[in-house]
Amino acid sequence: MRISDKYRYLGIKLTPQRLAILSYLDGNRSHPSAEDIYRSVRKEFPTMSVSTVYNTLDVLKEKGDVQELTIDPRKKRYGPVNTPHNHLMCNKCRHIVDINKEFKFTLPSSMTEGFELTGNHVEFFGFCSNCRKKQ
Amino acid sequence: MRISDKYRYLGIKLTPQRLAILSYLDGNRSHPSAEDIYRSVRKEFPTMSVSTVYNTLDVLKEKGDVQELTIDPRKKRYGPVNTPHNHLMCNKCRHIVDINKEFKFTLPSSMTEGFELTGNHVEFFGFCSNCRKKQ
DNA sequence: TGATTGACAAGAATTATTCCTGGTTGATAA
DNA sequence: TTATCAACCAGGAATAATTCTTGTCAATCA
Ligand SMILES: [Mn+2]
Ligand SMILES: [Mn+2]
Ligand SMILES: [Zn+2]
Ligand SMILES: [Zn+2]
């Protein structure tokens, strides 16, 4: 299925703006912020606005194509979702890498206080090799 | 060791403002935001300012007495740290409960890309009993 | 005592994100 | 083909959370 077919199937229009954002995210492992995306996509698409970036990210989140990360306390970060995965962030430079492993936990119902569980996300923290070198 | 001794030991002054925030957080399981803390502490301490709340939270984070949560995408939430624990948040009302269990993972070094790991935090998601009732 | 330091209140400034408005576009159907 | 309509967009204003700045005060110290 081509990407345009997929989105027609999902019932959303695949506009040039959305395509630009999609192709920027596709294969991108840096988990960029909305601002990062805006700055990059803007180069080839000078009329792009930040609202469009946010709107597009909302649509893509909805469809499950994009994951919004809250691991960085300063701003939300976004990444493509291929298969469910988790993340590891550097405490110093906030570089984020994928942990391509899924964790399936079952919690005893005594712990879940009547919640119905839908998923989980594991945040790993540490120091990247770069930040370790510099002291 | 009394609380005042503890903080003297840690080398920070235990001021009335800090004490008020500490005692509000102590035993509090609701993971309040800075605003929540401000509104509550203010009642008995009308001159308290938001900056003081943020400053105090920074100090207490530093000392490991307070945990800052990023699980709620809207704002940071804070809670006392007794023993290491994890969290479960309702996708709808964003009510957060503690998961009093620690998860110790070891990741194969092929996954950690040269990072030195320092810790982890597991975010569980779901729907609380209240939100499930209301459909 | 006089100097130094840490902490505070108040409010200004910044930053990320959301909201609003008016104008396009492109699919649909008369 | 042309009119209609919904979805989408750019631009910028508004909001909300958080950080920064400044002047003041109180405790501590030489
Ligand atoms: Mn990722
Ligand atoms: Mn907690
Ligand atoms: Zn780093
Ligand atoms: Zn709920």
Coordinates of C-alpha atoms (C1' of nucleotides) and ligand atoms in Angstrom, one line a residue:
Chain A
M1 CA 0.0 0.0 0.0
R2 CA 1.4 3.3 -1.0
I3 CA 1.5 6.1 1.6
S4 CA -1.1 8.1 -0.2
D5 CA -3.4 5.1 -0.4
K6 CA -2.9 4.5 3.3
Y7 CA -4.0 8.0 4.2
R8 CA -6.9 8.0 1.8
Y9 CA -7.9 4.8 3.5
L10 CA -7.6 6.4 6.9
G11 CA -9.9 9.2 5.7
I12 CA -7.5 12.1 6.0
K13 CA -6.2 14.2 3.2
L14 CA -2.5 13.8 2.4
T15 CA -1.6 17.4 1.7
P16 CA 1.9 18.6 0.6
Q17 CA 2.4 20.0 4.1
R18 CA 1.5 16.7 5.8
L19 CA 3.7 14.9 3.3
A20 CA 6.6 17.1 4.1
I21 CA 6.3 16.5 7.8
L22 CA 5.8 12.8 7.3
S23 CA 8.8 12.4 5.2
Y24 CA 10.9 14.4 7.6
L25 CA 9.9 12.1 10.4
D26 CA 10.2 8.9 8.5
G27 CA 13.3 7.2 9.6
N28 CA 14.2 10.1 11.8
R29 CA 15.6 8.8 15.1
S30 CA 16.3 12.2 16.8
H31 CA 12.8 12.7 18.3
P32 CA 12.6 16.3 17.2
S33 CA 10.4 18.9 18.9
A34 CA 7.7 20.8 17.0
E35 CA 10.1 23.6 16.6
D36 CA 12.8 21.3 15.1
I37 CA 10.3 20.0 12.6
Y38 CA 9.1 23.5 11.8
R39 CA 12.6 24.8 11.2
S40 CA 13.5 21.9 8.9
V41 CA 10.4 21.5 6.9
R42 CA 10.2 25.2 6.4
K43 CA 13.4 25.1 4.3
E44 CA 11.7 23.4 1.4
F45 CA 8.3 24.8 2.3
P46 CA 8.6 28.4 3.3
T47 CA 5.0 29.1 3.9
M48 CA 4.6 26.3 6.5
S49 CA 3.3 27.6 9.8
V50 CA 3.8 26.3 13.3
S51 CA 0.1 25.7 13.7
T52 CA 0.2 23.4 10.8
V53 CA 3.0 21.5 12.4
Y54 CA 1.0 21.1 15.6
N55 CA -2.2 20.3 13.7
T56 CA -0.5 17.7 11.6
L57 CA 1.2 16.1 14.6
D58 CA -2.2 15.9 16.3
V59 CA -3.7 14.1 13.3
L60 CA -0.8 11.7 13.0
K61 CA -0.9 11.0 16.7
E62 CA -4.5 10.2 16.4
K63 CA -3.8 7.7 13.7
G64 CA -1.0 6.2 15.7
D65 CA 1.7 7.1 13.2
V66 CA 3.5 9.5 15.5
Q67 CA 4.4 9.1 19.1
E68 CA 4.5 12.1 21.4
L69 CA 7.1 11.9 24.1
T70 CA 7.0 13.8 27.4
I71 CA 10.3 12.4 28.7
D72 CA 12.0 15.8 28.0
P73 CA 10.7 18.2 30.6
R74 CA 11.2 21.2 28.4
K75 CA 9.1 20.3 25.4
K76 CA 7.3 17.6 23.7
R77 CA 9.3 15.4 21.3
Y78 CA 7.9 13.5 18.4
G79 CA 8.9 10.3 16.6
P80 CA 7.6 7.9 14.0
V81 CA 6.0 4.7 15.3
N82 CA 6.8 1.6 13.5
T83 CA 6.7 -1.0 16.2
P84 CA 6.0 -0.2 19.9
H85 CA 9.2 0.8 21.6
N86 CA 10.7 2.7 24.6
H87 CA 13.2 5.4 25.1
L88 CA 16.5 6.3 26.8
M89 CA 17.4 9.9 27.4
C90 CA 20.7 11.6 28.4
N91 CA 20.2 13.5 31.6
K92 CA 22.6 16.2 30.4
C93 CA 22.0 16.9 26.6
R94 CA 18.6 15.3 26.4
H95 CA 19.6 13.2 23.4
I96 CA 17.0 10.4 23.0
V97 CA 17.5 7.0 21.6
D98 CA 15.0 4.3 20.9
I99 CA 15.0 1.1 23.0
N100 CA 13.6 -1.3 20.5
K101 CA 12.1 -3.6 23.0
E102 CA 8.6 -3.9 24.3
F103 CA 7.8 -4.6 28.0
K104 CA 4.7 -6.3 28.9
F105 CA 3.9 -6.1 32.5
T106 CA 1.0 -7.4 34.4
L107 CA 0.2 -5.6 37.6
P108 CA -1.7 -7.2 40.5
S109 CA -5.1 -5.6 40.6
S110 CA -4.4 -4.6 44.2
M111 CA -2.0 -2.0 42.6
T112 CA -4.2 -0.6 39.9
E113 CA -7.0 0.8 42.0
G114 CA -9.7 0.0 39.5
F115 CA -7.9 1.3 36.5
E116 CA -8.3 -0.5 33.2
L117 CA -4.7 -0.6 31.8
T118 CA -4.1 0.3 28.2
G119 CA -0.4 0.4 27.8
N120 CA 2.9 1.5 29.2
H121 CA 6.1 3.4 28.4
V122 CA 9.5 2.9 29.9
E123 CA 11.8 5.9 30.3
F124 CA 15.4 5.1 30.8
F125 CA 17.8 7.7 31.9
G126 CA 21.6 8.0 31.8
F127 CA 24.5 9.8 30.2
C128 CA 25.4 9.5 26.6
S129 CA 28.9 8.8 25.5
N130 CA 29.5 12.3 24.4
C131 CA 28.5 13.9 27.7
R132 CA 30.5 11.4 29.6
K133 CA 33.7 12.3 27.7
K134 CA 33.3 16.0 28.6
Q135 CA 33.7 15.1 32.3
Chain B
M1 CA 16.8 12.4 62.9
R2 CA 14.3 15.2 62.9
I3 CA 13.4 16.9 59.7
S4 CA 15.0 20.2 60.6
D5 CA 18.3 18.3 61.4
K6 CA 18.1 16.5 58.2
Y7 CA 18.0 19.7 56.2
R8 CA 20.6 21.3 58.2
Y9 CA 22.7 18.3 57.5
L10 CA 22.0 18.6 53.8
G11 CA 23.2 22.2 54.0
I12 CA 20.0 23.9 53.1
K13 CA 18.0 26.2 55.3
L14 CA 14.6 24.9 56.4
T15 CA 12.5 28.1 56.1
P16 CA 8.9 28.3 57.0
Q17 CA 8.0 28.4 53.3
R18 CA 9.9 25.3 52.6
L19 CA 8.4 23.6 55.6
A20 CA 4.9 24.5 54.4
I21 CA 5.6 23.0 51.0
L22 CA 7.2 19.9 52.5
S23 CA 4.4 19.2 54.9
Y24 CA 1.8 19.7 52.1
L25 CA 3.6 17.1 49.9
D26 CA 4.3 14.7 52.8
G27 CA 1.9 11.8 52.4
N28 CA 0.2 13.5 49.5
R29 CA -0.6 11.0 46.9
S30 CA -2.2 13.3 44.3
H31 CA 0.9 14.4 42.5
P32 CA 0.0 18.1 42.5
S33 CA 1.2 20.6 40.0
A34 CA 3.2 23.7 41.1
E35 CA 0.0 25.7 40.8
D36 CA -1.9 23.2 43.0
I37 CA 0.8 23.5 45.6
Y38 CA 0.8 27.2 45.4
R39 CA -2.9 27.5 45.8
S40 CA -3.0 25.2 48.8
V41 CA 0.1 26.4 50.7
R42 CA -1.0 30.0 50.1
K43 CA -4.1 29.5 52.3
E44 CA -2.0 29.3 55.5
F45 CA 0.8 31.4 54.1
P46 CA -0.7 34.3 52.1
T47 CA 2.6 35.9 51.1
M48 CA 4.0 32.8 49.4
S49 CA 4.9 33.4 45.8
V50 CA 4.9 31.0 42.8
S51 CA 8.7 31.6 42.4
T52 CA 9.2 30.3 45.9
V53 CA 7.2 27.2 45.0
Y54 CA 9.3 26.6 42.0
N55 CA 12.6 27.4 43.8
T56 CA 11.7 25.1 46.6
L57 CA 10.7 22.3 44.3
D58 CA 14.1 22.6 42.6
V59 CA 16.0 22.4 45.8
L60 CA 14.0 19.4 47.0
K61 CA 14.4 17.7 43.6
E62 CA 18.1 18.2 43.9
K63 CA 18.1 16.5 47.3
G64 CA 16.0 13.7 46.0
D65 CA 13.1 14.3 48.3
V66 CA 10.7 15.3 45.6
Q67 CA 10.1 13.6 42.2
E68 CA 9.1 15.6 39.2
L69 CA 6.8 13.8 36.8
T70 CA 6.5 14.5 33.1
I71 CA 3.8 11.9 32.5
D72 CA 1.1 14.6 32.2
P73 CA 1.7 16.4 29.0
R74 CA 0.1 19.6 30.2
K75 CA 2.3 20.4 33.2
K76 CA 4.8 19.0 35.6
R77 CA 3.5 17.1 38.6
Y78 CA 5.3 16.6 41.9
G79 CA 5.3 14.0 44.6
P80 CA 7.2 13.0 47.6
V81 CA 9.8 10.2 47.2
N82 CA 9.9 7.7 49.9
T83 CA 10.9 4.6 48.0
P84 CA 11.5 4.4 44.3
H85 CA 8.2 3.8 42.5
N86 CA 6.4 4.2 39.3
H87 CA 3.1 5.7 38.1
L88 CA -0.2 5.0 36.4
M89 CA -2.2 7.8 34.8
C90 CA -5.8 8.0 33.6
N91 CA -5.8 8.9 29.9
K92 CA -9.0 10.9 30.4
C93 CA -8.9 12.8 33.7
R94 CA -5.1 12.5 34.2
H95 CA -5.5 11.2 37.7
I96 CA -2.2 9.6 38.8
V97 CA -1.6 6.8 41.2
D98 CA 1.6 5.3 42.6
I99 CA 2.7 1.9 41.5
N100 CA 4.7 0.9 44.5
K101 CA 7.0 -1.5 42.7
E102 CA 10.5 -1.0 41.3
F103 CA 11.5 -2.4 38.0
K104 CA 15.1 -3.3 37.5
F105 CA 16.0 -3.9 33.8
T106 CA 19.2 -4.7 32.3
L107 CA 19.5 -3.7 28.7
P108 CA 22.0 -5.4 26.3
S109 CA 24.8 -3.0 25.6
S110 CA 23.9 -3.2 21.9
M111 CA 20.8 -1.2 22.8
T112 CA 22.2 1.5 24.9
E113 CA 24.5 3.1 22.4
G114 CA 27.3 3.9 24.8
F115 CA 25.0 5.4 27.4
E116 CA 25.7 4.8 31.1
L117 CA 22.4 4.0 32.6
T118 CA 21.3 5.7 35.8
G119 CA 17.7 4.8 36.3
N120 CA 14.3 4.3 34.8
H121 CA 10.7 5.2 35.2
V122 CA 7.7 3.2 34.0
E123 CA 4.6 5.1 33.0
F124 CA 1.4 3.0 32.9
F125 CA -1.7 4.3 31.2
G126 CA -5.3 3.4 31.4
F127 CA -8.7 4.6 32.5
C128 CA -9.7 5.1 36.1
S129 CA -12.8 3.6 37.5
N130 CA -14.5 7.0 37.6
C131 CA -13.9 7.7 33.9
R132 CA -14.9 4.2 32.9
K133 CA -18.3 4.6 34.6
K134 CA -19.1 7.8 32.7
Q135 CA -18.5 5.7 29.6
Chain C
dT1 C1' 29.4 46.4 63.9
dG2 C1' 29.5 45.9 59.0
dA3 C1' 29.7 42.7 55.3
dT4 C1' 28.2 38.6 53.1
dT5 C1' 25.0 35.3 51.9
dG6 C1' 20.8 32.9 51.0
dA7 C1' 16.1 33.3 50.6
dC8 C1' 11.9 35.7 49.5
dA9 C1' 7.9 38.3 47.0
dA10 C1' 6.4 40.4 43.2
dG11 C1' 6.1 40.8 38.8
dA12 C1' 8.2 40.9 34.1
dA13 C1' 9.8 38.0 30.5
dT14 C1' 10.2 33.8 28.0
dT15 C1' 8.7 29.6 25.8
dA16 C1' 5.8 26.1 24.3
dT17 C1' 1.4 25.3 22.8
dT18 C1' -3.3 26.4 21.6
dC19 C1' -6.8 29.2 19.6
dC20 C1' -9.0 32.2 16.2
dT21 C1' -9.9 34.2 11.8
dG22 C1' -10.3 34.6 7.1
dG23 C1' -8.9 32.8 2.9
dT24 C1' -7.9 28.3 -0.3
dT25 C1' -8.4 24.1 -2.2
dG26 C1' -10.3 20.1 -3.9
dA27 C1' -13.9 16.7 -3.8
dT28 C1' -18.7 16.1 -4.7
dA29 C1' -23.1 16.5 -7.0
dA30 C1' -26.6 19.4 -9.2
Chain D
dT1 C1' -19.3 22.8 -15.8
dT2 C1' -20.4 25.3 -11.8
dA3 C1' -22.0 25.7 -7.1
dT4 C1' -21.5 23.9 -2.5
dC5 C1' -19.1 22.3 1.3
dA6 C1' -15.8 20.5 4.3
dA7 C1' -11.2 20.2 5.3
dC8 C1' -7.1 22.5 5.5
dC9 C1' -4.0 26.3 5.8
dA10 C1' -1.1 30.7 7.2
dG11 C1' -0.6 34.1 10.2
dG12 C1' -0.8 35.9 14.2
dA13 C1' -3.1 36.6 18.8
dA14 C1' -3.8 34.4 23.2
dT15 C1' -2.9 31.4 26.9
dA16 C1' -0.5 28.7 30.3
dA17 C1' 3.5 27.0 32.4
dT18 C1' 7.8 28.2 33.9
dT19 C1' 12.0 31.0 34.4
dC20 C1' 14.3 35.3 35.2
dT21 C1' 15.2 39.8 37.4
dT22 C1' 15.2 43.0 41.0
dG23 C1' 15.0 45.0 45.4
dT24 C1' 14.5 43.7 50.2
dC25 C1' 15.2 41.3 54.4
dA26 C1' 17.2 38.3 58.0
dA27 C1' 20.5 35.2 59.6
dT28 C1' 25.4 34.3 59.7
dC29 C1' 30.0 35.5 60.0
dA30 C1' 34.7 38.2 60.2
Ligands
MN1 MN 11.2 6.6 19.4
MN2 MN 4.5 9.1 43.1
ZN3 ZN 24.4 13.7 26.4
ZN4 ZN -10.0 9.2 35.0

